[in-house]
């Protein structure tokens, strides 16, 4: 259980849960939360491969650090967008934001 | 069932159960709080795998930064009609099928990974990461600082109220 398969399986479960949240939730903020879950699944994979397959180096952890930084930037922009959209539409449910619909 | 197995089981429960609750509960604030617990569990998993700098970075950036910001945004947005609405939309069956397929496919594919024995206790990684960032990954390091600056400026700019006629 404490092996490479166990850790990457946890990351796969997180990916699946985040995917479900992105596809099935109505509130836009919950969709953003699910995207953060997917990011964390990717970082767990990077760190796991670094630890079990390349024990001498830290490249996996370096890339994981960049993923965390980019996820922070994306979360900042996403939350600012949600606040601006809420100011205009007075709703954060994804189905009410439909003025670009053809 | 060694101590490491028990720790790994506890951490995986701390990650997976709050994550499942995040994507299913109706109250958005509760979902954000469950996400805090889950990502703190992810930080514990990093510490278990010997990535001590990443453990602290995850706590500082995610649990202490992004998720606090998320809690503020949850409190600042949403009408009572939004909070009382259904949380899951009509395509939840297709979504759960897609998620189940992904987990099943990955579980089958991940079996092919080499059965690597856990390495010996890893050395502290902070100085090694410092050397990596400033020697081998210098270009991504500078580029990420540019990305963070542009994200900050962009978020501040388009969230200002349009009061002054231009």
Coordinates of C-alpha atoms in Angstrom, one line a residue:
Chain A
X1 CA 0.0 0.0 0.0
X2 CA 2.8 2.4 0.8
X3 CA 4.1 1.9 -2.8
X4 CA 4.1 3.8 -6.0
X5 CA 0.8 2.3 -7.0
X6 CA -0.9 3.3 -3.8
X7 CA 0.1 7.0 -4.0
X8 CA -0.7 7.3 -7.7
X9 CA -4.0 5.6 -7.1
X10 CA -4.8 8.3 -4.6
X11 CA -4.0 10.9 -7.2
X12 CA -6.2 9.1 -9.7
X13 CA -9.1 9.1 -7.2
X14 CA -8.6 12.8 -6.7
X15 CA -8.5 13.4 -10.4
X16 CA -11.8 11.5 -10.8
X17 CA -13.5 13.4 -8.0
X18 CA -12.3 16.8 -9.4
X19 CA -13.6 15.7 -12.8
X20 CA -17.0 14.9 -11.3
X21 CA -17.0 18.3 -9.6
X22 CA -16.2 20.2 -12.8
X23 CA -18.8 18.4 -14.8
X24 CA -21.7 18.1 -12.4
X25 CA -21.7 21.1 -10.1
X26 CA -23.8 24.2 -10.7
X27 CA -22.0 26.7 -8.6
X28 CA -19.0 28.2 -10.4
X29 CA -17.0 28.4 -7.2
X30 CA -17.3 24.7 -6.6
X31 CA -16.1 24.1 -10.2
X32 CA -13.0 26.2 -9.3
X33 CA -12.5 24.1 -6.2
X34 CA -12.7 20.9 -8.2
X35 CA -10.0 22.3 -10.6
X36 CA -7.8 22.8 -7.5
X37 CA -8.3 19.1 -6.7
X38 CA -7.1 18.1 -10.1
X39 CA -4.0 20.3 -9.8
X40 CA -3.2 18.7 -6.5
X41 CA -3.6 15.2 -8.0
X42 CA -1.0 16.2 -10.6
X43 CA 1.4 17.5 -8.0
X44 CA 1.1 14.2 -6.0
X45 CA 2.0 12.3 -9.1
X46 CA 5.1 14.4 -9.7
X47 CA 6.3 14.0 -6.2
X48 CA 5.6 10.3 -6.1
X49 CA 7.5 9.6 -9.3
X50 CA 10.4 11.7 -8.0
X51 CA 10.5 9.7 -4.7
X52 CA 10.1 6.2 -6.0
X53 CA 11.7 6.3 -9.5
X54 CA 14.4 9.0 -9.1
X55 CA 15.3 9.0 -5.4
X56 CA 18.5 11.1 -5.9
X57 CA 17.1 14.2 -7.7
X58 CA 14.5 16.9 -6.9
X59 CA 13.2 17.7 -10.4
X60 CA 9.8 16.3 -9.6
X61 CA 9.5 18.5 -6.5
X62 CA 10.7 21.5 -8.5
X63 CA 8.0 21.0 -11.2
X64 CA 5.5 20.4 -8.4
X65 CA 6.4 23.8 -6.9
X66 CA 5.8 25.5 -10.3
X67 CA 2.5 23.8 -10.6
X68 CA 1.5 25.1 -7.2
X69 CA 2.6 28.6 -8.1
X70 CA 0.7 28.5 -11.4
X71 CA -2.4 27.1 -9.7
X72 CA -2.2 30.0 -7.3
X73 CA -2.1 32.5 -10.2
X74 CA -5.0 30.8 -11.9
X75 CA -7.0 30.7 -8.7
X76 CA -6.5 34.5 -8.2
X77 CA -7.7 35.3 -11.7
X78 CA -10.6 32.9 -11.5
X79 CA -11.9 34.3 -8.2
X80 CA -11.6 37.9 -9.4
X81 CA -13.6 36.9 -12.5
X82 CA -16.2 35.3 -10.3
X83 CA -16.6 38.5 -8.3
X84 CA -16.9 40.7 -11.4
X85 CA -19.4 38.3 -12.9
X86 CA -21.4 38.2 -9.7
X87 CA -21.5 42.0 -9.7
X88 CA -23.1 42.0 -13.2
X89 CA -25.3 38.9 -13.1
X90 CA -26.2 38.7 -9.5
X91 CA -25.8 34.9 -9.7
X92 CA -23.0 32.4 -9.4
X93 CA -24.8 29.4 -10.9
X94 CA -23.2 28.4 -14.2
X95 CA -26.5 28.0 -16.1
X96 CA -27.4 31.7 -15.5
X97 CA -24.3 32.9 -17.2
X98 CA -25.5 32.4 -20.7
X99 CA -25.3 35.7 -22.7
X100 CA -22.6 34.3 -25.0
X101 CA -24.9 31.4 -25.9
X102 CA -25.7 31.2 -29.7
Chain B
X1 CA 0.8 -3.6 8.6
X2 CA 3.7 -1.4 9.5
X3 CA 3.5 2.1 10.9
X4 CA 4.1 3.6 7.4
X5 CA 1.1 1.7 6.1
X6 CA -1.1 3.0 8.9
X7 CA 0.1 6.6 8.3
X8 CA -0.5 6.2 4.6
X9 CA -4.0 4.8 5.2
X10 CA -4.9 7.7 7.5
X11 CA -3.6 10.3 5.1
X12 CA -5.4 8.7 2.2
X13 CA -8.7 8.8 4.1
X14 CA -8.0 12.4 5.1
X15 CA -7.5 13.3 1.4
X16 CA -10.2 11.3 -0.3
X17 CA -13.2 11.5 2.0
X18 CA -13.3 15.3 2.3
X19 CA -12.6 15.6 -1.4
X20 CA -15.7 13.5 -2.1
X21 CA -17.7 15.6 0.3
X22 CA -16.4 18.8 -1.4
X23 CA -17.9 17.8 -4.7
X24 CA -21.2 16.6 -3.3
X25 CA -22.4 18.8 -0.4
X26 CA -24.9 21.5 -1.1
X27 CA -23.5 24.3 1.1
X28 CA -20.7 26.0 -0.8
X29 CA -19.0 27.2 2.4
X30 CA -18.9 23.6 3.8
X31 CA -17.4 22.4 0.5
X32 CA -14.6 25.0 0.8
X33 CA -13.9 23.9 4.4
X34 CA -13.7 20.2 3.3
X35 CA -11.3 21.3 0.6
X36 CA -9.0 22.8 3.2
X37 CA -8.9 19.5 5.1
X38 CA -8.3 17.6 1.9
X39 CA -5.4 19.8 0.8
X40 CA -3.8 19.7 4.2
X41 CA -3.9 15.9 3.9
X42 CA -2.1 16.3 0.6
X43 CA 0.6 18.3 2.4
X44 CA 0.9 15.4 4.8
X45 CA 1.4 13.0 1.9
X46 CA 4.2 15.2 0.6
X47 CA 5.9 15.1 4.0
X48 CA 5.4 11.3 4.1
X49 CA 7.2 11.1 0.7
X50 CA 10.1 13.1 1.9
X51 CA 9.3 16.4 0.2
X52 CA 9.6 18.6 3.2
X53 CA 9.9 22.0 1.4
X54 CA 6.8 21.1 -0.7
X55 CA 4.9 20.2 2.4
X56 CA 5.5 23.6 3.9
X57 CA 4.9 25.3 0.6
X58 CA 1.6 23.5 0.1
X59 CA 0.4 24.5 3.6
X60 CA 1.4 28.1 3.1
X61 CA 0.2 28.6 -0.5
X62 CA -2.9 26.3 -0.6
X63 CA -4.3 26.0 2.9
X64 CA -3.1 29.3 4.0
X65 CA -3.5 31.4 0.8
X66 CA -5.7 30.2 -2.0
X67 CA -8.3 28.5 0.2
X68 CA -8.6 31.5 2.6
X69 CA -9.1 33.6 -0.5
X70 CA -11.7 31.1 -1.7
X71 CA -13.6 31.4 1.7
X72 CA -13.7 35.2 1.2
X73 CA -15.0 34.9 -2.3
X74 CA -17.6 32.4 -1.2
X75 CA -18.8 34.8 1.5
X76 CA -18.8 37.8 -0.9
X77 CA -20.8 36.2 -3.7
X78 CA -24.0 34.3 -4.1
X79 CA -27.6 35.3 -3.4
X80 CA -29.8 33.2 -1.0
X81 CA -31.5 31.9 -4.1
X82 CA -28.1 30.4 -5.3
X83 CA -27.4 28.9 -1.9
X84 CA -30.8 27.2 -1.8
X85 CA -30.5 25.8 -5.3
X86 CA -29.7 22.3 -6.1
X87 CA -26.0 21.7 -6.0
X88 CA -25.6 19.0 -8.7
X89 CA -26.9 19.6 -12.2
X90 CA -28.8 17.3 -14.6
X91 CA -25.8 15.6 -16.1
X92 CA -24.5 14.0 -12.9
X93 CA -25.0 10.5 -14.2
X94 CA -22.8 11.0 -17.2
X95 CA -20.3 12.8 -15.0
X96 CA -20.1 10.0 -12.5
X97 CA -19.7 7.5 -15.4
X98 CA -16.8 9.5 -16.8
X99 CA -15.1 9.7 -13.4
X100 CA -15.6 6.0 -12.7
X101 CA -14.2 5.2 -16.1
X102 CA -11.1 7.3 -15.4
X103 CA -10.5 5.7 -12.0
X104 CA -10.9 2.2 -13.4
X105 CA -8.7 2.8 -16.4
X106 CA -6.0 4.4 -14.3
X107 CA -6.1 1.6 -11.8
X108 CA -5.5 -0.9 -14.5
X109 CA -2.8 1.2 -16.2
X110 CA -1.0 2.0 -12.9
X111 CA -0.5 -1.7 -12.2
X112 CA 2.1 -1.6 -14.9
X113 CA 4.3 0.7 -12.9
X114 CA 7.5 -0.8 -11.5
X115 CA 7.2 -2.1 -7.9
X116 CA 9.8 0.3 -6.6
X117 CA 10.6 -0.2 -3.0
X118 CA 10.3 2.9 -0.9
X119 CA 13.7 4.6 -0.9
X120 CA 15.6 5.2 2.3
X121 CA 14.7 8.3 4.3
X122 CA 15.2 11.3 2.1
X123 CA 17.6 14.2 2.8
X124 CA 16.1 17.7 3.5
X125 CA 15.3 19.1 0.1
X126 CA 15.3 22.9 0.6
X127 CA 18.9 23.5 -0.5
X128 CA 18.6 21.0 -3.3
X129 CA 15.5 22.8 -4.5
X130 CA 17.2 26.1 -4.2
X131 CA 20.1 25.0 -6.4
X132 CA 17.6 23.5 -8.9
X133 CA 15.6 26.6 -9.2
X134 CA 18.6 28.9 -9.6
X135 CA 20.6 26.7 -11.9
X136 CA 18.7 24.2 -14.0
X137 CA 15.2 25.8 -13.9
X138 CA 16.2 29.4 -14.0
X139 CA 14.1 30.3 -17.0
X140 CA 10.9 28.8 -15.7
X141 CA 11.6 30.5 -12.3
X142 CA 11.8 33.9 -13.9
X143 CA 8.9 33.2 -16.2
X144 CA 6.7 32.2 -13.2
X145 CA 7.4 35.4 -11.5
X146 CA 6.2 37.2 -14.6
X147 CA 3.1 35.1 -14.7
X148 CA 2.3 35.9 -11.0
X149 CA 2.9 39.7 -11.6
X150 CA 0.6 39.7 -14.6
X151 CA -2.1 37.7 -12.7
X152 CA -1.9 40.2 -9.9
X153 CA -2.1 43.2 -12.1
X154 CA -4.9 41.7 -14.2
X155 CA -7.0 40.7 -11.3
X156 CA -6.7 44.1 -9.7
X157 CA -7.5 45.9 -12.9
X158 CA -10.6 44.2 -14.0
X159 CA -12.2 44.0 -10.6
X160 CA -12.2 47.7 -10.2
X161 CA -15.5 49.4 -10.3
X162 CA -16.0 51.6 -13.4
X163 CA -16.6 54.9 -11.8
X164 CA -14.5 57.4 -13.8
X165 CA -15.8 58.0 -17.3
X166 CA -12.9 57.5 -19.6

